Tab-separated table of C-alpha atoms and ligand atoms in Angstrom:
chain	number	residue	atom	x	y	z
A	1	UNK	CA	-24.286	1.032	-15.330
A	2	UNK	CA	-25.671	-1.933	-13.422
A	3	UNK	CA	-22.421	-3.176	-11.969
A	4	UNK	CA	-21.942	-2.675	-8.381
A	5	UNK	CA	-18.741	-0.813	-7.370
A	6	UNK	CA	-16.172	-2.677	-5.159
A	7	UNK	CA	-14.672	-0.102	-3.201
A	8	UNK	CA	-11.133	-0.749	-2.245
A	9	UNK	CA	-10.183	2.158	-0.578
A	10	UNK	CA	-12.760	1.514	2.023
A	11	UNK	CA	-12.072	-2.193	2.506
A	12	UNK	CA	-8.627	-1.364	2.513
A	13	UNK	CA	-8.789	1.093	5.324
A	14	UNK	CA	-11.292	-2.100	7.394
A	15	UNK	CA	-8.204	-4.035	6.853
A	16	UNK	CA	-6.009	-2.090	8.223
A	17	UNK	CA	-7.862	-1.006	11.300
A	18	UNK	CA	-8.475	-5.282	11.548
A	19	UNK	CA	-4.723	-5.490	11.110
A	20	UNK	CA	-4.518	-1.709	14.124
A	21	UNK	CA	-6.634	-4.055	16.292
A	22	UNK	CA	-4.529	-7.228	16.372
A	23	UNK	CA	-0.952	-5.041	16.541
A	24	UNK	CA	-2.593	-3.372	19.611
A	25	UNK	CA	-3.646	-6.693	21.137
A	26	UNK	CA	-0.010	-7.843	20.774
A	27	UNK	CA	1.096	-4.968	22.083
A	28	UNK	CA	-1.050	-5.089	25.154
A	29	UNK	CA	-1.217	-8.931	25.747
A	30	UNK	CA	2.296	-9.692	24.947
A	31	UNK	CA	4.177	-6.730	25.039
A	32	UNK	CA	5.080	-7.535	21.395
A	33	UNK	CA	5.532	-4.853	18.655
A	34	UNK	CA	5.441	-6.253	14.915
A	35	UNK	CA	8.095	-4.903	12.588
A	36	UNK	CA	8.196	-4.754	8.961
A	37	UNK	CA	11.906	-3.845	7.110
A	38	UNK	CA	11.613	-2.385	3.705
A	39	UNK	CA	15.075	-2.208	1.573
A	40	UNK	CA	15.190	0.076	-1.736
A	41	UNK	CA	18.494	-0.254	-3.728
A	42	UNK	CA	18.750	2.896	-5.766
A	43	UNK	CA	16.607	5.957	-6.434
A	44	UNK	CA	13.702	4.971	-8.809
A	45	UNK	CA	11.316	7.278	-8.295
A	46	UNK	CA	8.075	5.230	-8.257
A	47	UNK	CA	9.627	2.804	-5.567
A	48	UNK	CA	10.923	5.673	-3.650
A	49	UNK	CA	7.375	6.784	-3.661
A	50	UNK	CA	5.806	3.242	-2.676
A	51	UNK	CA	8.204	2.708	-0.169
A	52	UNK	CA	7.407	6.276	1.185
A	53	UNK	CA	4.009	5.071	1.657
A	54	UNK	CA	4.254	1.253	3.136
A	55	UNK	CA	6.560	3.226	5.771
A	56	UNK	CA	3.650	5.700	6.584
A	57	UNK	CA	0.888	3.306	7.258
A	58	UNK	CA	3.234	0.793	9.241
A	59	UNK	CA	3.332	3.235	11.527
A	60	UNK	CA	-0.153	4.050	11.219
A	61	UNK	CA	-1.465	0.619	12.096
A	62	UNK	CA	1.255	0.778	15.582
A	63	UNK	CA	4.013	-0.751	13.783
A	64	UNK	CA	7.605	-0.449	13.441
A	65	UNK	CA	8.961	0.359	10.292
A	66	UNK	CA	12.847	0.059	9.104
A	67	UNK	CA	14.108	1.274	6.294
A	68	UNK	CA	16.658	0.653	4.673
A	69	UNK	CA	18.241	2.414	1.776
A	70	UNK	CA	21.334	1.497	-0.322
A	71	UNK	CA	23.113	3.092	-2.978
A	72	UNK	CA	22.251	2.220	-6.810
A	73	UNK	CA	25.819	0.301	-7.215
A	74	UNK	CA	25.406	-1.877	-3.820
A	75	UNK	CA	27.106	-4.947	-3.730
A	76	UNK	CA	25.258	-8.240	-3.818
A	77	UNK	CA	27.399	-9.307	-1.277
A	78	UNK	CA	26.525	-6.193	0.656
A	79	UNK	CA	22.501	-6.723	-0.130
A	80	UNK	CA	22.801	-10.643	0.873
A	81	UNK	CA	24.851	-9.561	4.219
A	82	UNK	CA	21.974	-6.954	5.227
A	83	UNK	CA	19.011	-9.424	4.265
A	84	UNK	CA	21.653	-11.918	6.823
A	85	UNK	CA	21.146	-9.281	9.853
A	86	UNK	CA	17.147	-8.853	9.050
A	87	UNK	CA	16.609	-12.668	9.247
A	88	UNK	CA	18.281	-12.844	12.504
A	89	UNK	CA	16.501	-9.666	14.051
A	90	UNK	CA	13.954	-10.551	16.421
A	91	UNK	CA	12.330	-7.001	16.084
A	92	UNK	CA	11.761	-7.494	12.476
A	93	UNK	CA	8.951	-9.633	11.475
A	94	UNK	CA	8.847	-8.682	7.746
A	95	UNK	CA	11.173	-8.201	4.881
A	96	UNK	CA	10.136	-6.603	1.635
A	97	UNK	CA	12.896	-6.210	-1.133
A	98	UNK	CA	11.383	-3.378	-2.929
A	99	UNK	CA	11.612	-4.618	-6.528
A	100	UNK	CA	12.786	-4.062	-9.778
A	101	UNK	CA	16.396	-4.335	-8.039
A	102	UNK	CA	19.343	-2.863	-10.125
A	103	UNK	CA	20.361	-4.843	-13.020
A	104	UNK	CA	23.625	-5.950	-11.559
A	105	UNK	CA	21.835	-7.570	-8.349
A	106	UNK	CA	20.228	-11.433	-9.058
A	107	UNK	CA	16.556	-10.767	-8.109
A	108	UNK	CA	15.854	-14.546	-7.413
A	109	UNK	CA	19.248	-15.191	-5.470
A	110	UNK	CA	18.211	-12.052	-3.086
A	111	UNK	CA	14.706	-12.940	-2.609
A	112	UNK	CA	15.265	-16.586	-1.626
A	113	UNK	CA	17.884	-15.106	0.989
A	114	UNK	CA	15.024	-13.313	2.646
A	115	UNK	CA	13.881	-16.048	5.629
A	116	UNK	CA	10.450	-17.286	4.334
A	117	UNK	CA	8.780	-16.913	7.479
A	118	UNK	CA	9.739	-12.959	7.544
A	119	UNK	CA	8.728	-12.920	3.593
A	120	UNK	CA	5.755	-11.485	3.465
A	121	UNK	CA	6.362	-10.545	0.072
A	122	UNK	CA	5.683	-14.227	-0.418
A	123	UNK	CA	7.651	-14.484	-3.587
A	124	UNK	CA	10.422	-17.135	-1.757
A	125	UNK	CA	10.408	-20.642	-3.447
A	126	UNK	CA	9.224	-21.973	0.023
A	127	UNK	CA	6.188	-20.100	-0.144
A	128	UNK	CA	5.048	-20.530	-3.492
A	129	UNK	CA	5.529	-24.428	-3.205
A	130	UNK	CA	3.501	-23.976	0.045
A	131	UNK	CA	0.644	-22.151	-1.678
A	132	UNK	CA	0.970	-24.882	-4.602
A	133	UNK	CA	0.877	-27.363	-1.884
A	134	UNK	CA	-2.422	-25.947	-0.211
A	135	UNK	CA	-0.030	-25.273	2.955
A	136	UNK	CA	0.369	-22.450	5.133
A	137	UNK	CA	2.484	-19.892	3.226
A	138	UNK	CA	2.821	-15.934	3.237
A	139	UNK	CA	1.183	-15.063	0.232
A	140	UNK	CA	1.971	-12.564	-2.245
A	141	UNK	CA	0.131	-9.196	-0.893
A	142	UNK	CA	-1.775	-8.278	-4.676
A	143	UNK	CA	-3.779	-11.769	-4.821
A	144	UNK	CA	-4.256	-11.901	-1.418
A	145	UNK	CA	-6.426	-8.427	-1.486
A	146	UNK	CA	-7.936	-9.636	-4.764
A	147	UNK	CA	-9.073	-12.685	-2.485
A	148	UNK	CA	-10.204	-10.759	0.418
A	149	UNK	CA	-12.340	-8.298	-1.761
A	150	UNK	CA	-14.192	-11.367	-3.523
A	151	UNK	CA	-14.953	-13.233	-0.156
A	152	UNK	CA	-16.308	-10.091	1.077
A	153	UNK	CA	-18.210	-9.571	-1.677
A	154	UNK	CA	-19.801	-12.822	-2.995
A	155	UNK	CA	-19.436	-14.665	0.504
A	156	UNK	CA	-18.319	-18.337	-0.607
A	157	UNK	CA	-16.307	-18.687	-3.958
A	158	UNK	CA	-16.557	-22.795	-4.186
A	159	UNK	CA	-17.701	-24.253	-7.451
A	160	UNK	CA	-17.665	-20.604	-8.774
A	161	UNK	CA	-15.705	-19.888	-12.710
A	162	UNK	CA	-12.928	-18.093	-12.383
A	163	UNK	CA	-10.669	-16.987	-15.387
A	164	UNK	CA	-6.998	-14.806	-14.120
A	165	UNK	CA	-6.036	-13.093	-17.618
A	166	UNK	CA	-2.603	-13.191	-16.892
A	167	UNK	CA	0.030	-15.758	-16.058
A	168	UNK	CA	2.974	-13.807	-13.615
A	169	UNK	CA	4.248	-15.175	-10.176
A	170	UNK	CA	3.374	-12.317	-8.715
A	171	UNK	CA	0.102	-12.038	-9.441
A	172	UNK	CA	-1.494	-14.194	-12.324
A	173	UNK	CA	-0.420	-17.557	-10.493
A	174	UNK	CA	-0.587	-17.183	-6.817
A	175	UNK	CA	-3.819	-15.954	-7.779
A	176	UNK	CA	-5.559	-18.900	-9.075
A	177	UNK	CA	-3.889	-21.358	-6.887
A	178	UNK	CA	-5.797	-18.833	-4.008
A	179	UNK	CA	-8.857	-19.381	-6.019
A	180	UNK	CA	-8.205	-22.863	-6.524
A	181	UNK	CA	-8.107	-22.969	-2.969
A	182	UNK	CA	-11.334	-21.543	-2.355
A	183	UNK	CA	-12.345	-24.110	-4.590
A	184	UNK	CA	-13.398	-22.493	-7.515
A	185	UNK	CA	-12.970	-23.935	-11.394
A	186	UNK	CA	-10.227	-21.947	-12.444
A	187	UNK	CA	-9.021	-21.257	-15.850
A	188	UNK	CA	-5.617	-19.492	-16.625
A	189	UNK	CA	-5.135	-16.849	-19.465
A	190	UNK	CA	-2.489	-15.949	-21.156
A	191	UNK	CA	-1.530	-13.830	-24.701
A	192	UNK	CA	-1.408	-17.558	-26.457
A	193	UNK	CA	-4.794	-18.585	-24.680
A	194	UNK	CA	-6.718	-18.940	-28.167
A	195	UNK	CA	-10.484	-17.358	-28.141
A	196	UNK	CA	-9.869	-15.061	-24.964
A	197	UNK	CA	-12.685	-13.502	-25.656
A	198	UNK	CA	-15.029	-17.048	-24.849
A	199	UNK	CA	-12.909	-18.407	-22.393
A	200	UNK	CA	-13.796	-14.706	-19.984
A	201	UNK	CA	-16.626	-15.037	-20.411
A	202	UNK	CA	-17.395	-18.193	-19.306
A	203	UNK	CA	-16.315	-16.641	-15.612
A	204	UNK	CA	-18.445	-15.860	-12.515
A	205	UNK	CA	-15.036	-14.578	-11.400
A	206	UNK	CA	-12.982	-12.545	-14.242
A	207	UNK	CA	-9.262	-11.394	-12.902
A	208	UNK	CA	-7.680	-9.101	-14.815
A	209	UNK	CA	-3.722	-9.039	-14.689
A	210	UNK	CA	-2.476	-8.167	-17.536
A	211	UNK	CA	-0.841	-4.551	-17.843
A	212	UNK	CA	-2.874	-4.065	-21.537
A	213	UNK	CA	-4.915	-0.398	-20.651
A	214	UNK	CA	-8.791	-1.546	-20.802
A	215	UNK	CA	-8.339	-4.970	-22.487
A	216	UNK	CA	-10.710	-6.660	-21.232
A	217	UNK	CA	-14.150	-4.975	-22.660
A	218	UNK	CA	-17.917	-5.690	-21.502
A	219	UNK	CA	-18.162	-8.157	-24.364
A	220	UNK	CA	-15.909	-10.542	-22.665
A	221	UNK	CA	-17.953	-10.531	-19.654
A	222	UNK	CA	-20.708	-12.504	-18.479
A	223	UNK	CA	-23.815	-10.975	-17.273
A	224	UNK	CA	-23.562	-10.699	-13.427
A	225	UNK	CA	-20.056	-11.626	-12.970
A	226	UNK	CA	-17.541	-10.370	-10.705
A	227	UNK	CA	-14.592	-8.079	-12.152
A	228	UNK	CA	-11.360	-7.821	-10.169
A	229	UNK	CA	-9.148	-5.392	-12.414
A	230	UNK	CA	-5.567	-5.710	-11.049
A	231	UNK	CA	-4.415	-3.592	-13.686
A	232	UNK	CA	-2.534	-0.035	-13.109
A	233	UNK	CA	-1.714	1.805	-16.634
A	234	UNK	CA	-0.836	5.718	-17.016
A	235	UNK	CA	-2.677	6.655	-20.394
A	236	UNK	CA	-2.711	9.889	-22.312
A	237	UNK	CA	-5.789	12.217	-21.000
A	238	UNK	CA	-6.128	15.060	-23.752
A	239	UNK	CA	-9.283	15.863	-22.233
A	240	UNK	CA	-7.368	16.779	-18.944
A	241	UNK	CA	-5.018	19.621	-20.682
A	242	UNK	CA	-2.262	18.992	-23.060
A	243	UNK	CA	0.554	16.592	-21.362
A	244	UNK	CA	-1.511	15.076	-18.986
A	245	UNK	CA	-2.230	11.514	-18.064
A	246	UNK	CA	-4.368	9.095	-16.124
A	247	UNK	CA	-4.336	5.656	-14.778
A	248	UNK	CA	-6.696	3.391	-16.265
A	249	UNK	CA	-6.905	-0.307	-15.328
A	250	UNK	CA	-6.816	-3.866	-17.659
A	251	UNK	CA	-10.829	-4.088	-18.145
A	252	UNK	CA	-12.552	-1.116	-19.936
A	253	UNK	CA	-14.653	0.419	-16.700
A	254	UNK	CA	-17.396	1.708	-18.574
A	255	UNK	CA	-18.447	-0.996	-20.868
A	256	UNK	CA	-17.636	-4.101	-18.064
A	257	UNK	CA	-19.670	-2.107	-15.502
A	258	UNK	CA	-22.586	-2.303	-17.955
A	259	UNK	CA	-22.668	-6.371	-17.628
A	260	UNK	CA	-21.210	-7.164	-14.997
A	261	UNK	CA	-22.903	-7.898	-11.229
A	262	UNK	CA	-19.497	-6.047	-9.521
A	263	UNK	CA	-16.416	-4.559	-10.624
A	264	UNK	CA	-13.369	-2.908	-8.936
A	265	UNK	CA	-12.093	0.566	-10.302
A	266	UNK	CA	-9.086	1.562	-10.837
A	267	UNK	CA	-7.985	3.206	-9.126
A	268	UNK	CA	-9.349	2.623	-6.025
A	269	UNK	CA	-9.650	-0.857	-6.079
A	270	UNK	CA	-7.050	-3.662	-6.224
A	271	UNK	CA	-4.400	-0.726	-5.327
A	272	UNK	CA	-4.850	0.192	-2.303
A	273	UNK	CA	-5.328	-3.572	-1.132
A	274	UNK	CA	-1.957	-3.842	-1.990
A	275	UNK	CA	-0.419	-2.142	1.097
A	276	UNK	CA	-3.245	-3.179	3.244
A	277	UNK	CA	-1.949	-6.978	2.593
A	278	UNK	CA	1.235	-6.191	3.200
A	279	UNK	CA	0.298	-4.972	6.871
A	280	UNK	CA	-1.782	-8.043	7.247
A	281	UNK	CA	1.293	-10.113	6.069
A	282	UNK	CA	3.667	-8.791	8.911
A	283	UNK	CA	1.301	-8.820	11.678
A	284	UNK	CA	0.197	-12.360	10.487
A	285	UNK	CA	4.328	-13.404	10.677
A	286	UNK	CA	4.814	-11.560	13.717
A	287	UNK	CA	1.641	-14.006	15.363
A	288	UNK	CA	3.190	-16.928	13.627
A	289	UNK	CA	6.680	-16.184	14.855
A	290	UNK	CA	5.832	-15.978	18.199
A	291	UNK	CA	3.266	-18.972	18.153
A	292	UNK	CA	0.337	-16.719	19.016
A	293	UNK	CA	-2.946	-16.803	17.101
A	294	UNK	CA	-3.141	-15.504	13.429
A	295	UNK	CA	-5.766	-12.474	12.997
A	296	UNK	CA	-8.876	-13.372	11.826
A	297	UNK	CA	-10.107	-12.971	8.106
A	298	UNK	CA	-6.616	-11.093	7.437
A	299	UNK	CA	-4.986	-14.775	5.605
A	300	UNK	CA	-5.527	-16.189	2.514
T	1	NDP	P1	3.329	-9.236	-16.324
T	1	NDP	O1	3.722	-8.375	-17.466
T	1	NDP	O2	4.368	-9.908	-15.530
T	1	NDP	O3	2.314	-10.367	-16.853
T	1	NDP	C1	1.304	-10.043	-17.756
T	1	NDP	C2	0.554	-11.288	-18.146
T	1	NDP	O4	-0.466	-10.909	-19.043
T	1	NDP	C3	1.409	-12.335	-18.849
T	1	NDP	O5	1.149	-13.608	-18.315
T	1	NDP	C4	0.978	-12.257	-20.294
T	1	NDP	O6	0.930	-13.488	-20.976
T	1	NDP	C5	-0.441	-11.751	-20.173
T	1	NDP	N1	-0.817	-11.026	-21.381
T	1	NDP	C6	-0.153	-10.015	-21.989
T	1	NDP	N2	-0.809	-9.615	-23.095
T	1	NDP	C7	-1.896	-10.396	-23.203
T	1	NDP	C8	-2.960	-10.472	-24.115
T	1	NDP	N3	-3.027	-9.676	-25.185
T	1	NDP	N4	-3.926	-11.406	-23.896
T	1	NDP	C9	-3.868	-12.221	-22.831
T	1	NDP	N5	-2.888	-12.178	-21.918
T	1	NDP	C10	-1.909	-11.286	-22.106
T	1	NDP	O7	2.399	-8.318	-15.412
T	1	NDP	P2	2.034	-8.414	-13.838
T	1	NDP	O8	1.318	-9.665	-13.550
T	1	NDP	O9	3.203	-8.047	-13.042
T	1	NDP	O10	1.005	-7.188	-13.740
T	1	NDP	C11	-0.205	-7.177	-14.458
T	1	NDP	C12	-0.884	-5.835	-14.251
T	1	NDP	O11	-1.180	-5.676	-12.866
T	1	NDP	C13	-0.035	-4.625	-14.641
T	1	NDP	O12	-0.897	-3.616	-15.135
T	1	NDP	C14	0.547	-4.159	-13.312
T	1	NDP	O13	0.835	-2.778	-13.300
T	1	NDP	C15	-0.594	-4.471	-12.379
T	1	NDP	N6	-0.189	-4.702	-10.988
T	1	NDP	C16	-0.930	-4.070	-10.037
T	1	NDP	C17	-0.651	-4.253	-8.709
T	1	NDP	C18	-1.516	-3.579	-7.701
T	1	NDP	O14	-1.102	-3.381	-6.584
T	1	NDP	N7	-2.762	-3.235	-8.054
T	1	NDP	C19	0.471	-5.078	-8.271
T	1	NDP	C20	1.131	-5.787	-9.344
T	1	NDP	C21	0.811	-5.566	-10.667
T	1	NDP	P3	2.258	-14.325	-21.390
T	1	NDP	O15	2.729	-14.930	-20.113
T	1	NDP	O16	1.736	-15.304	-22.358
T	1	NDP	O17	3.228	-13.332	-21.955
C-alpha cells in the first residue's frame, strides 16, 4: 500500500474539541449555551441509533440537546406546528429533521419549514441557493467534513481535479459546489456519465458518493490522488462466521490504496465527520445568531 490513511476518527474528535473550545468561550464570554433540537418521527432503528448518538456528543462538546420524538402516524400538521415552536426558541440554535420521514409526511414541505438560519442540516432551499450563490449558507454536514479532511490534508485545493461520483443534494452536489468554491476544476459523475472509468481518473481529488460497495477500483485512480470515500455499505463477511456482515465503502480500499497519494477508510473516515459537522453547524448558527464571531476553520 502506498496510500496514506486519512484518519477520520481522529480529525473528527480535533473538530469537536475546536467546536468544545468555542461552546465554552460562549459560555464564558457571553453566558450563551448553543442548542441543537433533533426530531425522529417513528421508530426506525438505524435513526433511533444516529439520533442516540448526535444527542451524546452534543452534550459532550457543552451543548444542549432536545429531543424530540413523535409517533410513526404524526400529523404533518402536528410536525409543521413543532418545527413552528423550534424556530421561535431562542435556546435552540439547530434543527435536524432526522430523515427518511414516514411516507405520509412531505419531506421537502417539512424541511423548508425548518428556519434556515437554525438548519444546519443545510438541506433548506435558502441554503442550497446560498451555497450555489458562493454566499454564506449552513452547509450540509457530509460535504462539509469531506471538505475539512481535504484542506487538512493537501493544504490549498485551487486549480486542483476533482471528480464527485455521485449526483444527490445531500451529498454529490453541495459537494462540488464546496469544491468549486475552493476553486478546484470540478467534474460531476453520475450512472449516465459515459467512460467513468477515464473521467476518475483524470482527478487529483476523487469523491466517492455513490452507495455501489467498492465501485470505484485502483484502476480508476490516478497515481497520487486523493480518495474521499463517502460511501457506507453492509456486505456479506463469510469469512467473519456464517450470517455476518461488514461495512465496506464506494472505492475498493485495497486496490485504491495501492495508487493513490491518500485515501479515507471506511469506516473511520467520512463517518464520523458526519456528526462532528453537525456540532460545528450549531455552534457556527448559534455565533451567527447572536452576531458573535464564527469559529475558526469549523465553516465551509
Ligand atoms: P444516492 O443514492 O442519493 O445517490 C447516488 C448517486 O450515485 C446518484 O447520483 C447516482 O447517479 C450515482 N450512481 C449510482 N450508480 C452509479 C454508477 N454505477 N456509476 C456512477 N454513478 C452512479 O446516494 P447518497 O448521495 O445519499 O449517498 C451515497 C453514499 O454515501 C451511500 O453509500 C450512502 O450510504 C453514503 N452516505 C454516507 C454518509 C456519511 O456520513 N458518511 C452520509 C450520506 C450518505 P444518478 O443520479 O444518475 O442515478
Amino acid at each position: 500500500m502506498v496510500a496514506t490513511i486519512i484518519d477520520g476518527k481522529a480529525f473528527a474528535a480535533t473538530v469537536r474539541g475546536k467546536v468544545a473550545g468555542h461552546v465554552a468561550r460562549l459560555k464564558a464570554d457571553h453566558g450563551i449555551i448553543p442548542g441543537l433540537a433533533v426530531v425522529l418521527v417513528g421508530e426506525d432503528p438505524a435513526s433511533q441509533v444516529y439520533v442516540r448518538s448526535k444527542g451524546k456528543m452534543t452534550v459532550e462538546v457543552g451543548m444542549n440537546s432536545y429531543e424530540h420524538k413523535l409517533e410513526a402516524d404524526t400529523s404533518e400538521a402536528d410536525l409543521l406546528a413543532l418545527i413552528d415552536q423550534l424556530n421561535t426558541d431562542p435556546e435552540v440554535h439547530g434543527i435536524l429533521v432526522q430523515l427518511p420521514l414516514p411516507g405520509h409526511l412531505n419531506e421537502a414541505l417539512v424541511i423548508n419549514a425548518i428556519d434556515p438560519a437554525k438548519d444546519v442540516d443545510g438541506f433548506h432551499i435558502s441554503n442550497v441557493g446560498l451555497l450555489a450563490t458562493g454566499q454564506k449558507a449552513m452547509v450540509p454536514c457530509t460535504p462539509l467534513g469531506c471538505l475539512m479532511m481535504l484542506r487538512d490534508h493537501l493544504g490549498s485545493l485551487s486549480g486542483l481535479n476533482a471528480v464527485v461520483i455521485g449526483r444527490s443534494n445531500i451529498v454529490g452536489k453541495p459537494m462540488a459546489q464546496l469544491l468549486l468554491g475552493d476553486s478546484c476544476t470540478v467534474t460531476i459523475a453520475h450512472s449516465r456519465t459515459k467512460d467513468i472509468l477515464a473521467v476518475s481518473r483524470r482527478a487529483d481529488i476523487v469523491v466517492a458518493a455513490v452507495g455501489r460497495p467498492q465501485m470505484v477500483t485502483g484502476d480508476w485512480i490516478k497515481p497520487g490522488a486523493t480518495v474521499i470515500d463517502v460511501g457506507i455499505n453492509r456486505i456479506d463477511a463469510p469469512e467473519k462466521g456464517e450470517g455476518k456482515t461488514r461495512l465496506v465503502g464506494d472505492c475498493d480500499f485495497d486496490s485504491c490504496a495501492e495508487v493513490a497519494g491518500a485515501i479515507t477508510p471506511v469506516p473511520g473516515g467520512v463517518g464520523p465527520m458526519t456528526i462532528a459537522c453537525l456540532l460545528a453547524n450549531t455552534v457556527t448558527a448559534c455565533s451567527r445568531a447572536h452576531g458573535l464571531a464564527e469559529p475558526e476553520g469549523l465553516t465551509a
